[in-house]
Amino acid sequence: MWAFIDKVNALYPPGAVDFSIEEQRALYNDVCRVFYQGRPAGVSSWDEDHGGVPCRRYELCESDVTLIYLHGGGNVVGDLDSHDDVCAEICDRTGYRVIAVDYGLAPEVVYPGCFNDGWSAFTAVAEAFDGHLMLAGDSAGGTLAAAIVHHARRRVAGRIIGQILIYPSLGGDMTRGSFVRYANAPHLTTQDVIYFIDQRLGGAEPPKGDGCFAPLQDAEFSGLPPTVCISAQCDPLAGEGETYCDKLRAAGGRAEWINVPGMVHGCLRARGISPAAAGFFDTVVEAIDALGQGRWPYQ
């Protein structure tokens, strides 16, 4: 993991949020290319629009489960290519149809624009494909996946059978817990989180009690599908998954928080060089696979 941390830092140095948006995107794309794992043989993919939003579909075989994936990147960086190998491998290992969504990024698109893109894509996918739906996302993509699930619970009743959130940012209290304990963690600091939120808002004040912006600020946590939050221990966002799962269980739902020791934010990319990071990704895939089958393998 230290080799991974050092290699990422050499490509996307600490404090990169001080660079221009164009420089941040170029550096992030370099990181994605260096750690790209390729697509497994047999997985087909093509680009298509859903709800007017660019998307990429991955298929291995016929499936009655469609997983909608929202990529991370702080709502500032990332695209269909940045998580191409992640989505292709999830498709290969589960057999589920995967549709990645290229929602608009800040500062060009600010809230609620990114949510509107995600919601438009989700509703179009729900109309285009029969069967079960799941949502997954990492980091800022986890924020958006959870926001869509909250908004959809009374609009697409029974269709969503699970959500899998990978080191998500959910709008918790940034003055305590992991935000303090891991304020200066590798690859994402608490100050970085604040920067990305400000970019997402375009400098505006955060909305209050808006679950589409910050799922932890929603007033209602009942009626949500089975949820697995998988966090990296050394990450200011680690406690977000714990708080969120506690709220879902208190409201009578099924939720499991898995905090993986020794991992850092963005460790999905380390799975090719770190056995522990490969295990982290195994945990993600196993959760997706189980929820897609309607199984709950947790105590």
mmCIF file with all atom_site columns, N, CA, C and O in Angstrom, residues 176-227:
data_model
loop_
_atom_site.group_PDB
_atom_site.id
_atom_site.type_symbol
_atom_site.label_atom_id
_atom_site.label_alt_id
_atom_site.label_comp_id
_atom_site.label_asym_id
_atom_site.label_entity_id
_atom_site.label_seq_id
_atom_site.pdbx_PDB_ins_code
_atom_site.Cartn_x
_atom_site.Cartn_y
_atom_site.Cartn_z
_atom_site.occupancy
_atom_site.B_iso_or_equiv
_atom_site.pdbx_formal_charge
_atom_site.auth_seq_id
_atom_site.auth_comp_id
_atom_site.auth_asym_id
_atom_site.auth_atom_id
_atom_site.pdbx_PDB_model_num
ATOM 1   N N  . ARG A 1 176 ? -15.726 15.976 13.744 1.00 0.00 ? 176 ARG A N  1
ATOM 2   C CA . ARG A 1 176 ? -15.513 14.881 14.685 1.00 0.00 ? 176 ARG A CA 1
ATOM 3   C C  . ARG A 1 176 ? -15.177 13.594 13.944 1.00 0.00 ? 176 ARG A C  1
ATOM 4   O O  . ARG A 1 176 ? -15.203 13.531 12.717 1.00 0.00 ? 176 ARG A O  1
ATOM 5   N N  . GLY A 1 177 ? -14.868 12.548 14.738 1.00 0.00 ? 177 GLY A N  1
ATOM 6   C CA . GLY A 1 177 ? -14.661 11.211 14.199 1.00 0.00 ? 177 GLY A CA 1
ATOM 7   C C  . GLY A 1 177 ? -13.532 11.131 13.194 1.00 0.00 ? 177 GLY A C  1
ATOM 8   O O  . GLY A 1 177 ? -12.464 11.725 13.370 1.00 0.00 ? 177 GLY A O  1
ATOM 9   N N  . SER A 1 178 ? -13.754 10.393 12.124 1.00 0.00 ? 178 SER A N  1
ATOM 10  C CA . SER A 1 178 ? -12.707 10.141 11.133 1.00 0.00 ? 178 SER A CA 1
ATOM 11  C C  . SER A 1 178 ? -12.262 11.415 10.424 1.00 0.00 ? 178 SER A C  1
ATOM 12  O O  . SER A 1 178 ? -11.121 11.506 9.956  1.00 0.00 ? 178 SER A O  1
ATOM 13  N N  . PHE A 1 179 ? -13.134 12.428 10.366 1.00 0.00 ? 179 PHE A N  1
ATOM 14  C CA . PHE A 1 179 ? -12.729 13.693 9.754  1.00 0.00 ? 179 PHE A CA 1
ATOM 15  C C  . PHE A 1 179 ? -11.593 14.353 10.533 1.00 0.00 ? 179 PHE A C  1
ATOM 16  O O  . PHE A 1 179 ? -10.785 15.093 9.959  1.00 0.00 ? 179 PHE A O  1
ATOM 17  N N  . VAL A 1 180 ? -11.537 14.098 11.835 1.00 0.00 ? 180 VAL A N  1
ATOM 18  C CA . VAL A 1 180 ? -10.466 14.618 12.674 1.00 0.00 ? 180 VAL A CA 1
ATOM 19  C C  . VAL A 1 180 ? -9.321  13.614 12.753 1.00 0.00 ? 180 VAL A C  1
ATOM 20  O O  . VAL A 1 180 ? -8.151  13.967 12.585 1.00 0.00 ? 180 VAL A O  1
ATOM 21  N N  . ARG A 1 181 ? -9.673  12.352 12.991 1.00 0.00 ? 181 ARG A N  1
ATOM 22  C CA . ARG A 1 181 ? -8.647  11.318 13.192 1.00 0.00 ? 181 ARG A CA 1
ATOM 23  C C  . ARG A 1 181 ? -7.776  11.143 11.946 1.00 0.00 ? 181 ARG A C  1
ATOM 24  O O  . ARG A 1 181 ? -6.569  10.932 12.038 1.00 0.00 ? 181 ARG A O  1
ATOM 25  N N  . TYR A 1 182 ? -8.376  11.205 10.784 1.00 0.00 ? 182 TYR A N  1
ATOM 26  C CA . TYR A 1 182 ? -7.646  11.000 9.533  1.00 0.00 ? 182 TYR A CA 1
ATOM 27  C C  . TYR A 1 182 ? -7.701  12.249 8.657  1.00 0.00 ? 182 TYR A C  1
ATOM 28  O O  . TYR A 1 182 ? -7.801  12.168 7.433  1.00 0.00 ? 182 TYR A O  1
ATOM 29  N N  . ALA A 1 183 ? -7.602  13.408 9.310  1.00 0.00 ? 183 ALA A N  1
ATOM 30  C CA . ALA A 1 183 ? -7.720  14.684 8.594  1.00 0.00 ? 183 ALA A CA 1
ATOM 31  C C  . ALA A 1 183 ? -6.655  14.853 7.518  1.00 0.00 ? 183 ALA A C  1
ATOM 32  O O  . ALA A 1 183 ? -6.885  15.524 6.512  1.00 0.00 ? 183 ALA A O  1
ATOM 33  N N  . ASN A 1 184 ? -5.486  14.234 7.736  1.00 0.00 ? 184 ASN A N  1
ATOM 34  C CA . ASN A 1 184 ? -4.379  14.381 6.786  1.00 0.00 ? 184 ASN A CA 1
ATOM 35  C C  . ASN A 1 184 ? -3.983  13.044 6.178  1.00 0.00 ? 184 ASN A C  1
ATOM 36  O O  . ASN A 1 184 ? -2.802  12.788 5.911  1.00 0.00 ? 184 ASN A O  1
ATOM 37  N N  . ALA A 1 185 ? -4.963  12.202 5.934  1.00 0.00 ? 185 ALA A N  1
ATOM 38  C CA . ALA A 1 185 ? -4.701  10.884 5.365  1.00 0.00 ? 185 ALA A CA 1
ATOM 39  C C  . ALA A 1 185 ? -4.193  10.993 3.927  1.00 0.00 ? 185 ALA A C  1
ATOM 40  O O  . ALA A 1 185 ? -4.441  11.991 3.246  1.00 0.00 ? 185 ALA A O  1
ATOM 41  N N  . PRO A 1 186 ? -3.488  9.972  3.449  1.00 0.00 ? 186 PRO A N  1
ATOM 42  C CA . PRO A 1 186 ? -3.023  9.988  2.056  1.00 0.00 ? 186 PRO A CA 1
ATOM 43  C C  . PRO A 1 186 ? -4.184  10.063 1.073  1.00 0.00 ? 186 PRO A C  1
ATOM 44  O O  . PRO A 1 186 ? -5.234  9.451  1.273  1.00 0.00 ? 186 PRO A O  1
ATOM 45  N N  . HIS A 1 187 ? -3.979  10.838 0.014  1.00 0.00 ? 187 HIS A N  1
ATOM 46  C CA . HIS A 1 187 ? -4.859  10.903 -1.162 1.00 0.00 ? 187 HIS A CA 1
ATOM 47  C C  . HIS A 1 187 ? -6.163  11.662 -0.947 1.00 0.00 ? 187 HIS A C  1
ATOM 48  O O  . HIS A 1 187 ? -6.809  12.035 -1.917 1.00 0.00 ? 187 HIS A O  1
ATOM 49  N N  . LEU A 1 188 ? -6.584  11.857 0.289  1.00 0.00 ? 188 LEU A N  1
ATOM 50  C CA . LEU A 1 188 ? -7.761  12.683 0.548  1.00 0.00 ? 188 LEU A CA 1
ATOM 51  C C  . LEU A 1 188 ? -7.680  13.202 1.974  1.00 0.00 ? 188 LEU A C  1
ATOM 52  O O  . LEU A 1 188 ? -7.640  12.413 2.920  1.00 0.00 ? 188 LEU A O  1
ATOM 53  N N  . THR A 1 189 ? -7.666  14.519 2.124  1.00 0.00 ? 189 THR A N  1
ATOM 54  C CA . THR A 1 189 ? -7.668  15.136 3.443  1.00 0.00 ? 189 THR A CA 1
ATOM 55  C C  . THR A 1 189 ? -9.037  15.749 3.706  1.00 0.00 ? 189 THR A C  1
ATOM 56  O O  . THR A 1 189 ? -9.856  15.910 2.797  1.00 0.00 ? 189 THR A O  1
ATOM 57  N N  . THR A 1 190 ? -9.272  16.104 4.947  1.00 0.00 ? 190 THR A N  1
ATOM 58  C CA . THR A 1 190 ? -10.528 16.771 5.276  1.00 0.00 ? 190 THR A CA 1
ATOM 59  C C  . THR A 1 190 ? -10.646 18.091 4.525  1.00 0.00 ? 190 THR A C  1
ATOM 60  O O  . THR A 1 190 ? -11.737 18.464 4.059  1.00 0.00 ? 190 THR A O  1
ATOM 61  N N  . GLN A 1 191 ? -9.543  18.807 4.365  1.00 0.00 ? 191 GLN A N  1
ATOM 62  C CA . GLN A 1 191 ? -9.582  20.049 3.600  1.00 0.00 ? 191 GLN A CA 1
ATOM 63  C C  . GLN A 1 191 ? -9.907  19.793 2.129  1.00 0.00 ? 191 GLN A C  1
ATOM 64  O O  . GLN A 1 191 ? -10.594 20.598 1.480  1.00 0.00 ? 191 GLN A O  1
ATOM 65  N N  . ASP A 1 192 ? -9.436  18.675 1.591  1.00 0.00 ? 192 ASP A N  1
ATOM 66  C CA . ASP A 1 192 ? -9.807  18.304 0.218  1.00 0.00 ? 192 ASP A CA 1
ATOM 67  C C  . ASP A 1 192 ? -11.314 18.092 0.116  1.00 0.00 ? 192 ASP A C  1
ATOM 68  O O  . ASP A 1 192 ? -11.955 18.520 -0.860 1.00 0.00 ? 192 ASP A O  1
ATOM 69  N N  . VAL A 1 193 ? -11.884 17.411 1.108  1.00 0.00 ? 193 VAL A N  1
ATOM 70  C CA . VAL A 1 193 ? -13.330 17.172 1.105  1.00 0.00 ? 193 VAL A CA 1
ATOM 71  C C  . VAL A 1 193 ? -14.086 18.495 1.079  1.00 0.00 ? 193 VAL A C  1
ATOM 72  O O  . VAL A 1 193 ? -15.042 18.675 0.313  1.00 0.00 ? 193 VAL A O  1
ATOM 73  N N  . ILE A 1 194 ? -13.641 19.444 1.900  1.00 0.00 ? 194 ILE A N  1
ATOM 74  C CA . ILE A 1 194 ? -14.278 20.761 1.939  1.00 0.00 ? 194 ILE A CA 1
ATOM 75  C C  . ILE A 1 194 ? -14.172 21.445 0.584  1.00 0.00 ? 194 ILE A C  1
ATOM 76  O O  . ILE A 1 194 ? -15.142 22.054 0.091  1.00 0.00 ? 194 ILE A O  1
ATOM 77  N N  . TYR A 1 195 ? -13.011 21.343 -0.049 1.00 0.00 ? 195 TYR A N  1
ATOM 78  C CA . TYR A 1 195 ? -12.814 21.937 -1.382 1.00 0.00 ? 195 TYR A CA 1
ATOM 79  C C  . TYR A 1 195 ? -13.796 21.341 -2.390 1.00 0.00 ? 195 TYR A C  1
ATOM 80  O O  . TYR A 1 195 ? -14.446 22.074 -3.159 1.00 0.00 ? 195 TYR A O  1
ATOM 81  N N  . PHE A 1 196 ? -13.916 20.026 -2.409 1.00 0.00 ? 196 PHE A N  1
ATOM 82  C CA . PHE A 1 196 ? -14.785 19.381 -3.398 1.00 0.00 ? 196 PHE A CA 1
ATOM 83  C C  . PHE A 1 196 ? -16.261 19.733 -3.165 1.00 0.00 ? 196 PHE A C  1
ATOM 84  O O  . PHE A 1 196 ? -17.024 19.918 -4.118 1.00 0.00 ? 196 PHE A O  1
ATOM 85  N N  . ILE A 1 197 ? -16.659 19.829 -1.908 1.00 0.00 ? 197 ILE A N  1
ATOM 86  C CA . ILE A 1 197 ? -18.039 20.241 -1.614 1.00 0.00 ? 197 ILE A CA 1
ATOM 87  C C  . ILE A 1 197 ? -18.286 21.658 -2.120 1.00 0.00 ? 197 ILE A C  1
ATOM 88  O O  . ILE A 1 197 ? -19.333 21.956 -2.712 1.00 0.00 ? 197 ILE A O  1
ATOM 89  N N  . ASP A 1 198 ? -17.312 22.544 -1.903 1.00 0.00 ? 198 ASP A N  1
ATOM 90  C CA . ASP A 1 198 ? -17.458 23.927 -2.367 1.00 0.00 ? 198 ASP A CA 1
ATOM 91  C C  . ASP A 1 198 ? -17.555 23.984 -3.889 1.00 0.00 ? 198 ASP A C  1
ATOM 92  O O  . ASP A 1 198 ? -18.369 24.749 -4.439 1.00 0.00 ? 198 ASP A O  1
ATOM 93  N N  . GLN A 1 199 ? -16.754 23.179 -4.569 1.00 0.00 ? 199 GLN A N  1
ATOM 94  C CA . GLN A 1 199 ? -16.838 23.133 -6.039 1.00 0.00 ? 199 GLN A CA 1
ATOM 95  C C  . GLN A 1 199 ? -18.201 22.626 -6.488 1.00 0.00 ? 199 GLN A C  1
ATOM 96  O O  . GLN A 1 199 ? -18.804 23.160 -7.431 1.00 0.00 ? 199 GLN A O  1
ATOM 97  N N  . ARG A 1 200 ? -18.674 21.599 -5.813 1.00 0.00 ? 200 ARG A N  1
ATOM 98  C CA . ARG A 1 200 ? -19.977 21.022 -6.170 1.00 0.00 ? 200 ARG A CA 1
ATOM 99  C C  . ARG A 1 200 ? -21.093 22.052 -6.024 1.00 0.00 ? 200 ARG A C  1
ATOM 100 O O  . ARG A 1 200 ? -22.064 22.057 -6.785 1.00 0.00 ? 200 ARG A O  1
ATOM 101 N N  . LEU A 1 201 ? -20.966 22.927 -5.044 1.00 0.00 ? 201 LEU A N  1
ATOM 102 C CA . LEU A 1 201 ? -21.988 23.950 -4.778 1.00 0.00 ? 201 LEU A CA 1
ATOM 103 C C  . LEU A 1 201 ? -21.782 25.225 -5.586 1.00 0.00 ? 201 LEU A C  1
ATOM 104 O O  . LEU A 1 201 ? -22.643 26.115 -5.563 1.00 0.00 ? 201 LEU A O  1
ATOM 105 N N  . GLY A 1 202 ? -20.643 25.340 -6.249 1.00 0.00 ? 202 GLY A N  1
ATOM 106 C CA . GLY A 1 202 ? -20.354 26.565 -6.971 1.00 0.00 ? 202 GLY A CA 1
ATOM 107 C C  . GLY A 1 202 ? -20.194 27.754 -6.050 1.00 0.00 ? 202 GLY A C  1
ATOM 108 O O  . GLY A 1 202 ? -20.465 28.896 -6.440 1.00 0.00 ? 202 GLY A O  1
ATOM 109 N N  . GLY A 1 203 ? -19.761 27.493 -4.810 1.00 0.00 ? 203 GLY A N  1
ATOM 110 C CA . GLY A 1 203 ? -19.565 28.556 -3.845 1.00 0.00 ? 203 GLY A CA 1
ATOM 111 C C  . GLY A 1 203 ? -20.806 28.940 -3.064 1.00 0.00 ? 203 GLY A C  1
ATOM 112 O O  . GLY A 1 203 ? -20.740 29.785 -2.166 1.00 0.00 ? 203 GLY A O  1
ATOM 113 N N  . ALA A 1 204 ? -21.943 28.325 -3.374 1.00 0.00 ? 204 ALA A N  1
ATOM 114 C CA . ALA A 1 204 ? -23.186 28.637 -2.666 1.00 0.00 ? 204 ALA A CA 1
ATOM 115 C C  . ALA A 1 204 ? -23.205 27.958 -1.299 1.00 0.00 ? 204 ALA A C  1
ATOM 116 O O  . ALA A 1 204 ? -22.401 27.061 -1.009 1.00 0.00 ? 204 ALA A O  1
ATOM 117 N N  . GLU A 1 205 ? -24.133 28.376 -0.462 1.00 0.00 ? 205 GLU A N  1
ATOM 118 C CA . GLU A 1 205 ? -24.307 27.747 0.845  1.00 0.00 ? 205 GLU A CA 1
ATOM 119 C C  . GLU A 1 205 ? -24.922 26.353 0.679  1.00 0.00 ? 205 GLU A C  1
ATOM 120 O O  . GLU A 1 205 ? -25.799 26.161 -0.177 1.00 0.00 ? 205 GLU A O  1
ATOM 121 N N  . PRO A 1 206 ? -24.492 25.369 1.481  1.00 0.00 ? 206 PRO A N  1
ATOM 122 C CA . PRO A 1 206 ? -25.092 24.026 1.384  1.00 0.00 ? 206 PRO A CA 1
ATOM 123 C C  . PRO A 1 206 ? -26.572 24.064 1.746  1.00 0.00 ? 206 PRO A C  1
ATOM 124 O O  . PRO A 1 206 ? -26.963 24.755 2.698  1.00 0.00 ? 206 PRO A O  1
ATOM 125 N N  . PRO A 1 207 ? -27.412 23.352 1.011  1.00 0.00 ? 207 PRO A N  1
ATOM 126 C CA . PRO A 1 207 ? -28.825 23.290 1.374  1.00 0.00 ? 207 PRO A CA 1
ATOM 127 C C  . PRO A 1 207 ? -29.009 22.513 2.671  1.00 0.00 ? 207 PRO A C  1
ATOM 128 O O  . PRO A 1 207 ? -28.248 21.591 2.966  1.00 0.00 ? 207 PRO A O  1
ATOM 129 N N  . LYS A 1 208 ? -30.011 22.869 3.445  1.00 0.00 ? 208 LYS A N  1
ATOM 130 C CA . LYS A 1 208 ? -30.267 22.220 4.723  1.00 0.00 ? 208 LYS A CA 1
ATOM 131 C C  . LYS A 1 208 ? -31.326 21.126 4.552  1.00 0.00 ? 208 LYS A C  1
ATOM 132 O O  . LYS A 1 208 ? -32.355 21.334 3.907  1.00 0.00 ? 208 LYS A O  1
ATOM 133 N N  . GLY A 1 209 ? -31.057 19.962 5.148  1.00 0.00 ? 209 GLY A N  1
ATOM 134 C CA . GLY A 1 209 ? -32.038 18.884 5.151  1.00 0.00 ? 209 GLY A CA 1
ATOM 135 C C  . GLY A 1 209 ? -32.364 18.319 3.789  1.00 0.00 ? 209 GLY A C  1
ATOM 136 O O  . GLY A 1 209 ? -33.458 17.782 3.577  1.00 0.00 ? 209 GLY A O  1
ATOM 137 N N  . ASP A 1 210 ? -31.432 18.417 2.858  1.00 0.00 ? 210 ASP A N  1
ATOM 138 C CA . ASP A 1 210 ? -31.658 17.961 1.483  1.00 0.00 ? 210 ASP A CA 1
ATOM 139 C C  . ASP A 1 210 ? -30.946 16.635 1.270  1.00 0.00 ? 210 ASP A C  1
ATOM 140 O O  . ASP A 1 210 ? -29.732 16.594 1.084  1.00 0.00 ? 210 ASP A O  1
ATOM 141 N N  . GLY A 1 211 ? -31.709 15.535 1.269  1.00 0.00 ? 211 GLY A N  1
ATOM 142 C CA . GLY A 1 211 ? -31.128 14.216 1.090  1.00 0.00 ? 211 GLY A CA 1
ATOM 143 C C  . GLY A 1 211 ? -30.557 13.983 -0.285 1.00 0.00 ? 211 GLY A C  1
ATOM 144 O O  . GLY A 1 211 ? -29.739 13.079 -0.480 1.00 0.00 ? 211 GLY A O  1
ATOM 145 N N  . CYS A 1 212 ? -30.960 14.780 -1.257 1.00 0.00 ? 212 CYS A N  1
ATOM 146 C CA . CYS A 1 212 ? -30.394 14.658 -2.605 1.00 0.00 ? 212 CYS A CA 1
ATOM 147 C C  . CYS A 1 212 ? -29.002 15.289 -2.680 1.00 0.00 ? 212 CYS A C  1
ATOM 148 O O  . CYS A 1 212 ? -28.222 14.965 -3.580 1.00 0.00 ? 212 CYS A O  1
ATOM 149 N N  . PHE A 1 213 ? -28.701 16.167 -1.741 1.00 0.00 ? 213 PHE A N  1
ATOM 150 C CA . PHE A 1 213 ? -27.359 16.741 -1.668 1.00 0.00 ? 213 PHE A CA 1
ATOM 151 C C  . PHE A 1 213 ? -26.480 15.945 -0.715 1.00 0.00 ? 213 PHE A C  1
ATOM 152 O O  . PHE A 1 213 ? -25.341 15.601 -1.024 1.00 0.00 ? 213 PHE A O  1
ATOM 153 N N  . ALA A 1 214 ? -27.015 15.644 0.466  1.00 0.00 ? 214 ALA A N  1
ATOM 154 C CA . ALA A 1 214 ? -26.269 14.946 1.508  1.00 0.00 ? 214 ALA A CA 1
ATOM 155 C C  . ALA A 1 214 ? -27.195 13.920 2.152  1.00 0.00 ? 214 ALA A C  1
ATOM 156 O O  . ALA A 1 214 ? -28.029 14.285 2.992  1.00 0.00 ? 214 ALA A O  1
ATOM 157 N N  . PRO A 1 215 ? -27.108 12.645 1.746  1.00 0.00 ? 215 PRO A N  1
ATOM 158 C CA . PRO A 1 215 ? -28.056 11.639 2.240  1.00 0.00 ? 215 PRO A CA 1
ATOM 159 C C  . PRO A 1 215 ? -28.168 11.572 3.764  1.00 0.00 ? 215 PRO A C  1
ATOM 160 O O  . PRO A 1 215 ? -29.252 11.295 4.283  1.00 0.00 ? 215 PRO A O  1
ATOM 161 N N  . LEU A 1 216 ? -27.077 11.843 4.497  1.00 0.00 ? 216 LEU A N  1
ATOM 162 C CA . LEU A 1 216 ? -27.160 11.793 5.952  1.00 0.00 ? 216 LEU A CA 1
ATOM 163 C C  . LEU A 1 216 ? -28.024 12.908 6.528  1.00 0.00 ? 216 LEU A C  1
ATOM 164 O O  . LEU A 1 216 ? -28.413 12.853 7.692  1.00 0.00 ? 216 LEU A O  1
ATOM 165 N N  . GLN A 1 217 ? -28.338 13.908 5.732  1.00 0.00 ? 217 GLN A N  1
ATOM 166 C CA . GLN A 1 217 ? -29.175 15.008 6.209  1.00 0.00 ? 217 GLN A CA 1
ATOM 167 C C  . GLN A 1 217 ? -30.652 14.804 5.865  1.00 0.00 ? 217 GLN A C  1
ATOM 168 O O  . GLN A 1 217 ? -31.480 15.673 6.165  1.00 0.00 ? 217 GLN A O  1
ATOM 169 N N  . ASP A 1 218 ? -30.981 13.676 5.257  1.00 0.00 ? 218 ASP A N  1
ATOM 170 C CA . ASP A 1 218 ? -32.381 13.369 4.990  1.00 0.00 ? 218 ASP A CA 1
ATOM 171 C C  . ASP A 1 218 ? -33.108 13.204 6.325  1.00 0.00 ? 218 ASP A C  1
ATOM 172 O O  . ASP A 1 218 ? -32.513 12.809 7.330  1.00 0.00 ? 218 ASP A O  1
ATOM 173 N N  . ALA A 1 219 ? -34.404 13.449 6.297  1.00 0.00 ? 219 ALA A N  1
ATOM 174 C CA . ALA A 1 219 ? -35.201 13.312 7.521  1.00 0.00 ? 219 ALA A CA 1
ATOM 175 C C  . ALA A 1 219 ? -35.730 11.906 7.707  1.00 0.00 ? 219 ALA A C  1
ATOM 176 O O  . ALA A 1 219 ? -36.208 11.560 8.794  1.00 0.00 ? 219 ALA A O  1
ATOM 177 N N  . GLU A 1 220 ? -35.649 11.072 6.680  1.00 0.00 ? 220 GLU A N  1
ATOM 178 C CA . GLU A 1 220 ? -36.281 9.754  6.717  1.00 0.00 ? 220 GLU A CA 1
ATOM 179 C C  . GLU A 1 220 ? -35.323 8.696  6.175  1.00 0.00 ? 220 GLU A C  1
ATOM 180 O O  . GLU A 1 220 ? -34.757 8.857  5.089  1.00 0.00 ? 220 GLU A O  1
ATOM 181 N N  . PHE A 1 221 ? -35.156 7.608  6.937  1.00 0.00 ? 221 PHE A N  1
ATOM 182 C CA . PHE A 1 221 ? -34.245 6.541  6.528  1.00 0.00 ? 221 PHE A CA 1
ATOM 183 C C  . PHE A 1 221 ? -34.945 5.186  6.413  1.00 0.00 ? 221 PHE A C  1
ATOM 184 O O  . PHE A 1 221 ? -34.290 4.162  6.253  1.00 0.00 ? 221 PHE A O  1
ATOM 185 N N  . SER A 1 222 ? -36.260 5.187  6.483  1.00 0.00 ? 222 SER A N  1
ATOM 186 C CA . SER A 1 222 ? -37.002 3.944  6.284  1.00 0.00 ? 222 SER A CA 1
ATOM 187 C C  . SER A 1 222 ? -37.272 3.749  4.794  1.00 0.00 ? 222 SER A C  1
ATOM 188 O O  . SER A 1 222 ? -37.167 4.676  3.998  1.00 0.00 ? 222 SER A O  1
ATOM 189 N N  . GLY A 1 223 ? -37.598 2.508  4.443  1.00 0.00 ? 223 GLY A N  1
ATOM 190 C CA . GLY A 1 223 ? -37.963 2.214  3.068  1.00 0.00 ? 223 GLY A CA 1
ATOM 191 C C  . GLY A 1 223 ? -36.806 2.144  2.102  1.00 0.00 ? 223 GLY A C  1
ATOM 192 O O  . GLY A 1 223 ? -37.012 2.129  0.880  1.00 0.00 ? 223 GLY A O  1
ATOM 193 N N  . LEU A 1 224 ? -35.578 2.075  2.610  1.00 0.00 ? 224 LEU A N  1
ATOM 194 C CA . LEU A 1 224 ? -34.401 2.000  1.750  1.00 0.00 ? 224 LEU A CA 1
ATOM 195 C C  . LEU A 1 224 ? -33.980 0.545  1.553  1.00 0.00 ? 224 LEU A C  1
ATOM 196 O O  . LEU A 1 224 ? -34.226 -0.308 2.408  1.00 0.00 ? 224 LEU A O  1
ATOM 197 N N  . PRO A 1 225 ? -33.358 0.220  0.433  1.00 0.00 ? 225 PRO A N  1
ATOM 198 C CA . PRO A 1 225 ? -33.009 -1.171 0.148  1.00 0.00 ? 225 PRO A CA 1
ATOM 199 C C  . PRO A 1 225 ? -31.833 -1.643 0.988  1.00 0.00 ? 225 PRO A C  1
ATOM 200 O O  . PRO A 1 225 ? -31.136 -0.828 1.621  1.00 0.00 ? 225 PRO A O  1
ATOM 201 N N  . PRO A 1 226 ? -31.582 -2.945 1.019  1.00 0.00 ? 226 PRO A N  1
ATOM 202 C CA . PRO A 1 226 ? -30.383 -3.459 1.691  1.00 0.00 ? 226 PRO A CA 1
ATOM 203 C C  . PRO A 1 226 ? -29.144 -2.703 1.218  1.00 0.00 ? 226 PRO A C  1
ATOM 204 O O  . PRO A 1 226 ? -28.959 -2.470 0.016  1.00 0.00 ? 226 PRO A O  1
ATOM 205 N N  . THR A 1 227 ? -28.297 -2.329 2.182  1.00 0.00 ? 227 THR A N  1
ATOM 206 C CA . THR A 1 227 ? -27.192 -1.414 1.906  1.00 0.00 ? 227 THR A CA 1
ATOM 207 C C  . THR A 1 227 ? -25.898 -1.954 2.496  1.00 0.00 ? 227 THR A C  1
ATOM 208 O O  . THR A 1 227 ? -25.872 -2.412 3.641  1.00 0.00 ? 227 THR A O  1
#
